[in-house]
Structure formats: structure tokens, C-alpha cells
Coordinates of C-alpha atoms in Angstrom, one line a residue:
X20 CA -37.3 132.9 -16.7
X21 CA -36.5 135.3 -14.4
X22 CA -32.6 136.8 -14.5
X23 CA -30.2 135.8 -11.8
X24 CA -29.8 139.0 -9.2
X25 CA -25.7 140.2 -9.1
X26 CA -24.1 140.7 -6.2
X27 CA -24.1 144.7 -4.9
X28 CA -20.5 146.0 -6.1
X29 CA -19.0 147.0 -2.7
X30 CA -18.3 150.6 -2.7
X31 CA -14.0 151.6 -3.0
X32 CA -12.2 152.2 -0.2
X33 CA -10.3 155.4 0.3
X34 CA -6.8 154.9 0.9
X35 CA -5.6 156.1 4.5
X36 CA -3.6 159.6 4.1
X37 CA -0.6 159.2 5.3
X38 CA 0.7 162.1 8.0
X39 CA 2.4 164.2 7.1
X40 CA 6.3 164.1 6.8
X41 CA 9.2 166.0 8.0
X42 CA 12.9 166.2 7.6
X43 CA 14.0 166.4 11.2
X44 CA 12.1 165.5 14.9
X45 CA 10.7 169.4 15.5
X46 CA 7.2 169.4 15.9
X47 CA 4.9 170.0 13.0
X48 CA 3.0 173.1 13.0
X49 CA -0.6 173.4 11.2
X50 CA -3.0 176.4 10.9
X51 CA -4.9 175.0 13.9
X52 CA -2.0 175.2 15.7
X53 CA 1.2 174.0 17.1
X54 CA 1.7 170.2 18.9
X55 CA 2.9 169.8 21.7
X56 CA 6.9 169.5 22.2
X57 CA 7.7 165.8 22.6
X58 CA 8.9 165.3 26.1
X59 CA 12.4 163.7 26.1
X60 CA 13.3 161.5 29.5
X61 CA 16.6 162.7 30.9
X62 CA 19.1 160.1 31.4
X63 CA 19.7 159.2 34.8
X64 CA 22.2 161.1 36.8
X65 CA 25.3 158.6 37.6
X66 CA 27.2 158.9 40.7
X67 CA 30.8 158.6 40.9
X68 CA 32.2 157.3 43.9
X69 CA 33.8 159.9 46.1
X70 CA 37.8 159.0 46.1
X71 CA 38.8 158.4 50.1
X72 CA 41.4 161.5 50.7
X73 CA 44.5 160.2 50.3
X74 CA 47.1 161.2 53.0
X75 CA 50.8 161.6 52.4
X76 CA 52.7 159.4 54.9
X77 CA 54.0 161.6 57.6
X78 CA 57.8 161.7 58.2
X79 CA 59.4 161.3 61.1
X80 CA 60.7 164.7 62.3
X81 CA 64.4 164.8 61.8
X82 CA 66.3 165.4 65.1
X83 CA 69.4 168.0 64.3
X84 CA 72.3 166.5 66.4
X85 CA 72.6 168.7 69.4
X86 CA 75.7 170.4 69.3
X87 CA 77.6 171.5 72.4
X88 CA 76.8 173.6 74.8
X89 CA 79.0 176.9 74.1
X90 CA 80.0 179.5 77.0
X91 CA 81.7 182.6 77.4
X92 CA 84.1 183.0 79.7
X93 CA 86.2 185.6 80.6
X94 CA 89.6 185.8 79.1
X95 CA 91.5 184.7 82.2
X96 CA 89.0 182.5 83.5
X97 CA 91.5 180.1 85.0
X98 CA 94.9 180.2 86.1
X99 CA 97.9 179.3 88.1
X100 CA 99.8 181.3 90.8
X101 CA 103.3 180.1 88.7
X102 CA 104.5 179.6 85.7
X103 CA 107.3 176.6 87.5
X104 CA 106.7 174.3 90.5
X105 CA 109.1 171.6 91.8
X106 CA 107.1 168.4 92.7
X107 CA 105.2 168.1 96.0
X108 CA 104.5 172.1 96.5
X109 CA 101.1 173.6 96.9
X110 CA 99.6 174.7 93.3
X111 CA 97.2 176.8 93.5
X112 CA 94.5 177.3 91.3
X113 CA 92.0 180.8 90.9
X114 CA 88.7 180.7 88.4
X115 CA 86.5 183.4 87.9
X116 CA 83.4 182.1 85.9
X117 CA 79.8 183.7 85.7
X118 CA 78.2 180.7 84.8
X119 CA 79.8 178.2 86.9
X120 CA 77.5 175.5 88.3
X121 CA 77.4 173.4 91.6
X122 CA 79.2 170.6 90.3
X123 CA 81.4 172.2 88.2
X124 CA 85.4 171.1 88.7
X125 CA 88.9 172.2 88.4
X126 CA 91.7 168.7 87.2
X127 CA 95.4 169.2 86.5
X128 CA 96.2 167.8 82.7
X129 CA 99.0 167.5 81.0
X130 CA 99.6 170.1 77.8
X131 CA 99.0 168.4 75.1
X132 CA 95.7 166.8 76.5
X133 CA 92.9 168.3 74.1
X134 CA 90.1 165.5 74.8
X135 CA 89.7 165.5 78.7
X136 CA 89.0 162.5 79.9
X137 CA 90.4 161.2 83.8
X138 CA 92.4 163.7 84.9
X139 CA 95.6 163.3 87.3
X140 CA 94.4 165.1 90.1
X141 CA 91.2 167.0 90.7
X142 CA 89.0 169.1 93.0
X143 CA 85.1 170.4 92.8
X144 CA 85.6 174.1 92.5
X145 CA 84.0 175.0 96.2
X146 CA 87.3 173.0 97.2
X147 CA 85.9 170.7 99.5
X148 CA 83.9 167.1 99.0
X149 CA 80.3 168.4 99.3
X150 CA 79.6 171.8 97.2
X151 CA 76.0 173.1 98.1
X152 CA 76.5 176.3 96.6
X153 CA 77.6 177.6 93.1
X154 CA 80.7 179.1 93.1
X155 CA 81.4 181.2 90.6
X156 CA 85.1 182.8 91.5
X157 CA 87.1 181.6 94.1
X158 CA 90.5 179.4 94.6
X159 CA 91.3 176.0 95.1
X160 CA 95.2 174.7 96.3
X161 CA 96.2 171.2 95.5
X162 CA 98.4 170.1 97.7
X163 CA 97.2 166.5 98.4
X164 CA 95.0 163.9 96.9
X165 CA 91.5 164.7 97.7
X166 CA 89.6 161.7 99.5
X167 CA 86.6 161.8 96.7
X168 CA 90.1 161.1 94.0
X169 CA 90.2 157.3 95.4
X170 CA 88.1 156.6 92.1
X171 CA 90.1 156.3 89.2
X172 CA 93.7 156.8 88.0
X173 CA 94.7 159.7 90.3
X174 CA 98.0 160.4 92.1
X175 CA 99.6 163.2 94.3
X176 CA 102.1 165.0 94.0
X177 CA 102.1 166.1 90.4
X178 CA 105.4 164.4 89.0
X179 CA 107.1 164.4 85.2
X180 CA 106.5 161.2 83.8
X181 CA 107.2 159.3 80.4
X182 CA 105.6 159.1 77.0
X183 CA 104.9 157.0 75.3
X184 CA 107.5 158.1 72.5
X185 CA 110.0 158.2 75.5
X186 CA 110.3 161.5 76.3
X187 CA 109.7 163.3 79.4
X188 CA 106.6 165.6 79.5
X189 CA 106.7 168.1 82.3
X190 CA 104.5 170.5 81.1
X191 CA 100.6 171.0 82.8
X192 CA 97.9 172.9 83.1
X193 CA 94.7 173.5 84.9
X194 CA 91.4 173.1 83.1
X195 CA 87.9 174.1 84.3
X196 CA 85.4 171.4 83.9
X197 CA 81.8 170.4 83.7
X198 CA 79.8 167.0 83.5
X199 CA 77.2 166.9 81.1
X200 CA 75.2 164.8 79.3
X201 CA 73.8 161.2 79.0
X202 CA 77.6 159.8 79.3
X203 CA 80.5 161.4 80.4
X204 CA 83.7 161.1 80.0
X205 CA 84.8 163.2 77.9
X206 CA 84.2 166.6 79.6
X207 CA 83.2 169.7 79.2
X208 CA 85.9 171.9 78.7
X209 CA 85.0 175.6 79.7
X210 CA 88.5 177.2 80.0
X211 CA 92.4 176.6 81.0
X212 CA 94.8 178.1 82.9
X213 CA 98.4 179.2 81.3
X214 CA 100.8 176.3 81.1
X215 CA 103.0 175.9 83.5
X216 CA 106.3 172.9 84.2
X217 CA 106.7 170.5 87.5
X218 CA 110.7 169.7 88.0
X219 CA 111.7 166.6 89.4
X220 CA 114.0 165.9 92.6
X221 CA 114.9 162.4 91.5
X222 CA 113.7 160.7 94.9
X223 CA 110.6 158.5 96.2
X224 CA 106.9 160.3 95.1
X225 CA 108.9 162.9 92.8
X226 CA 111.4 161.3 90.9
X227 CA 110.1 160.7 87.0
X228 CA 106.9 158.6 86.6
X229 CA 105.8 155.8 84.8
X230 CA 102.4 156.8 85.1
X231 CA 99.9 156.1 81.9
X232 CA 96.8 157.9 82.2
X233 CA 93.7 156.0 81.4
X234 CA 92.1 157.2 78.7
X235 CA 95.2 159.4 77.3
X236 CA 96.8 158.8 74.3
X237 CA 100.3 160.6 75.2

């Protein structure tokens, strides 16, 4: 009886070897030679939004408050030809003023008047109702009530009147003027003449008046 074949014994299997190992990602080098360098992918670049300049609100410019105009005229730019009148003569008035204007003007004030406002009587320094020129030294008289004085609290002849307080103010004085800016009265006050007094007579137009000046706090 024949014996019963076995199967063939299947040859071992080697086990796979294992590459090698390292301690870090560097590439391995052998004696053949060195791998290549593992390509690492850059991250992609991210782009920050660009801020919008930012502007500082803009002030508004700051107007400086415009002060007055400031001249410089001679010491004796006005005056009168007397230092006493009695009411109703002629008072006349001399100016000598470089930078006089066209419309530049000569009123009679009382003393203590520091704010000019209406004056009691006045005249445009070329003396009559139209000026077309500048007149920068000259003489006016006051002797009447001009016709352009109809405006306003005006009155001829020059008289002593009452205060309020009660007394009697007869001192006056001459002042050279000038009209500027957006609203006028008060004026511009450029120079005034010496004081000088008005006497009363004690009849009709001159006696002591009860005149109150508009404007004047006297």
C-alpha cells in the first residue's frame, strides 16, 4: 500500500525591514547618497484689509473780533477859535487831518460825552451838503442848522441845558468824526477840539434848555 504524498512545506517568509528611523524630520543620508529635501507648502499669504484714512474733522477757522480801526492824528487835530461863546454866535471850527475821508464830519457834544452817538449840531467837514472831495484841513463855522440836520435830534443855537441830575451843563466841545462799519451809531471818534463853555442870555432860543439828547445818558 502505497504512502500518502504530504503537502510541500511552503517556504518562510522574510519579514519586511522596516526603514530606517530617525529622531527628527531632516532627511536621511545613506552612502549612495543624500534624499531629496522634503518640500514644505508655504501657507498662504493673508491680506489685511487696508484701513480707509481717517481724517480729523476740520475746524472752523476762528474769526479774531476785529478791533477798531486806530489813526494818528496830529496833536491839535481839532479845535475851536474860543475857549467862551454866548449862545447864538458863530463857532468856528479848524481840523487838520491827513487821513480824512470824504464823508468824514465835524458835531458839537457836550463834555462829558465819551460814546458819540447823535450829536447836537453837525456839519460834513467840506462844510457844505454835498462833499466830492476829501478834505483833509480846512474850517467849518456853525452858525445855523445845516438843512441835511432835519434828521434827528438836532437844534441851533448851541444853548446850556439841564441834566439829568439837575444841573446845568454848559461845557462843549467839537469832535471829528467818521461812519464806519455794518451799523452806525456809535461813531468813530478820530480827535476833539479843547473844551470850551456857551453862556446863556435868559431869552427865547438861548435861555437854558430842556433838551435830552437821544442816545445820551447825561
Amino acid at each position: 500500500t502505497p504512502q500518502p504524498t504530504p503537502d510541500p512545506t511552503p517556504m518562510p517568509t522574510p519579514d519586511p525591514t522596516p526603514l530606517p528611523t530617525t529622531n527628527d524630520d531632516s532627511p536621511t543620508s545613506s552612502s549612495t547618497g543624500s534624499l531629496p529635501p522634503l518640500a514644505i507648502r508655504s501657507p498662504a499669504p493673508t491680506w489685511m484689509p487696508t484701513a480707509l484714512p481717517t481724517s480729523n474733522p476740520t475746524s472752523p477757522p476762528t474769526s479774531k473780533p476785529t478791533s477798531p480801526p486806530t489813526f494818528n492824528p496830529t496833536p491839535n487835530c481839532i479845535e475851536v477859535d474860543a475857549a467862551s461863546y454866548q449862545c447864538g454866535d458863530p463857532i468856528e471850527v479848524t481840523f487838520d487831518f491827513a487821513e480824512a475821508l470824504q464823508n468824514d464830519w465835524i458835531g458839537l457834544y457836550p463834555c462829558e460825552i465819551t460814546v458819540y452817538k447823535h450829536s447836537i449840531v453837525w456839519q460834513w467837514s467840506c462844510g457844505g451838503a454835498n462833499c466830492q472831495d476829501t478834505v483833509k484841513s480846512g474850517s467849518v463855522t456853525f452858525d445855523q442848522l445845516p438843512s441835511y440836520n432835519s434828521y434827528g435830534p438836532h437844534t441851533w443855537p448851541l444853548t446850556p441845558f439841564k441834566k439829568r441830575d439837575g444841573s446845568i451843563n454848559r461845557c462843549f466841545k467839537a469832535v471829528y468824526l467818521r461812519a464806519e462799519g455794518p451799523s452806525v451809531p456809535p461813531y468813530i471818534s478820530i480827535c476833539a477840539s479843547q473844551e470850551f463853555t456857551i453862556q446863556e442870555n435868559g431869552s427865547g432860543d438861548c435861555a437854558i434848555s430842556e433838551i435830552t439828547l437821544l442816545g445820551q445818558n447825561i
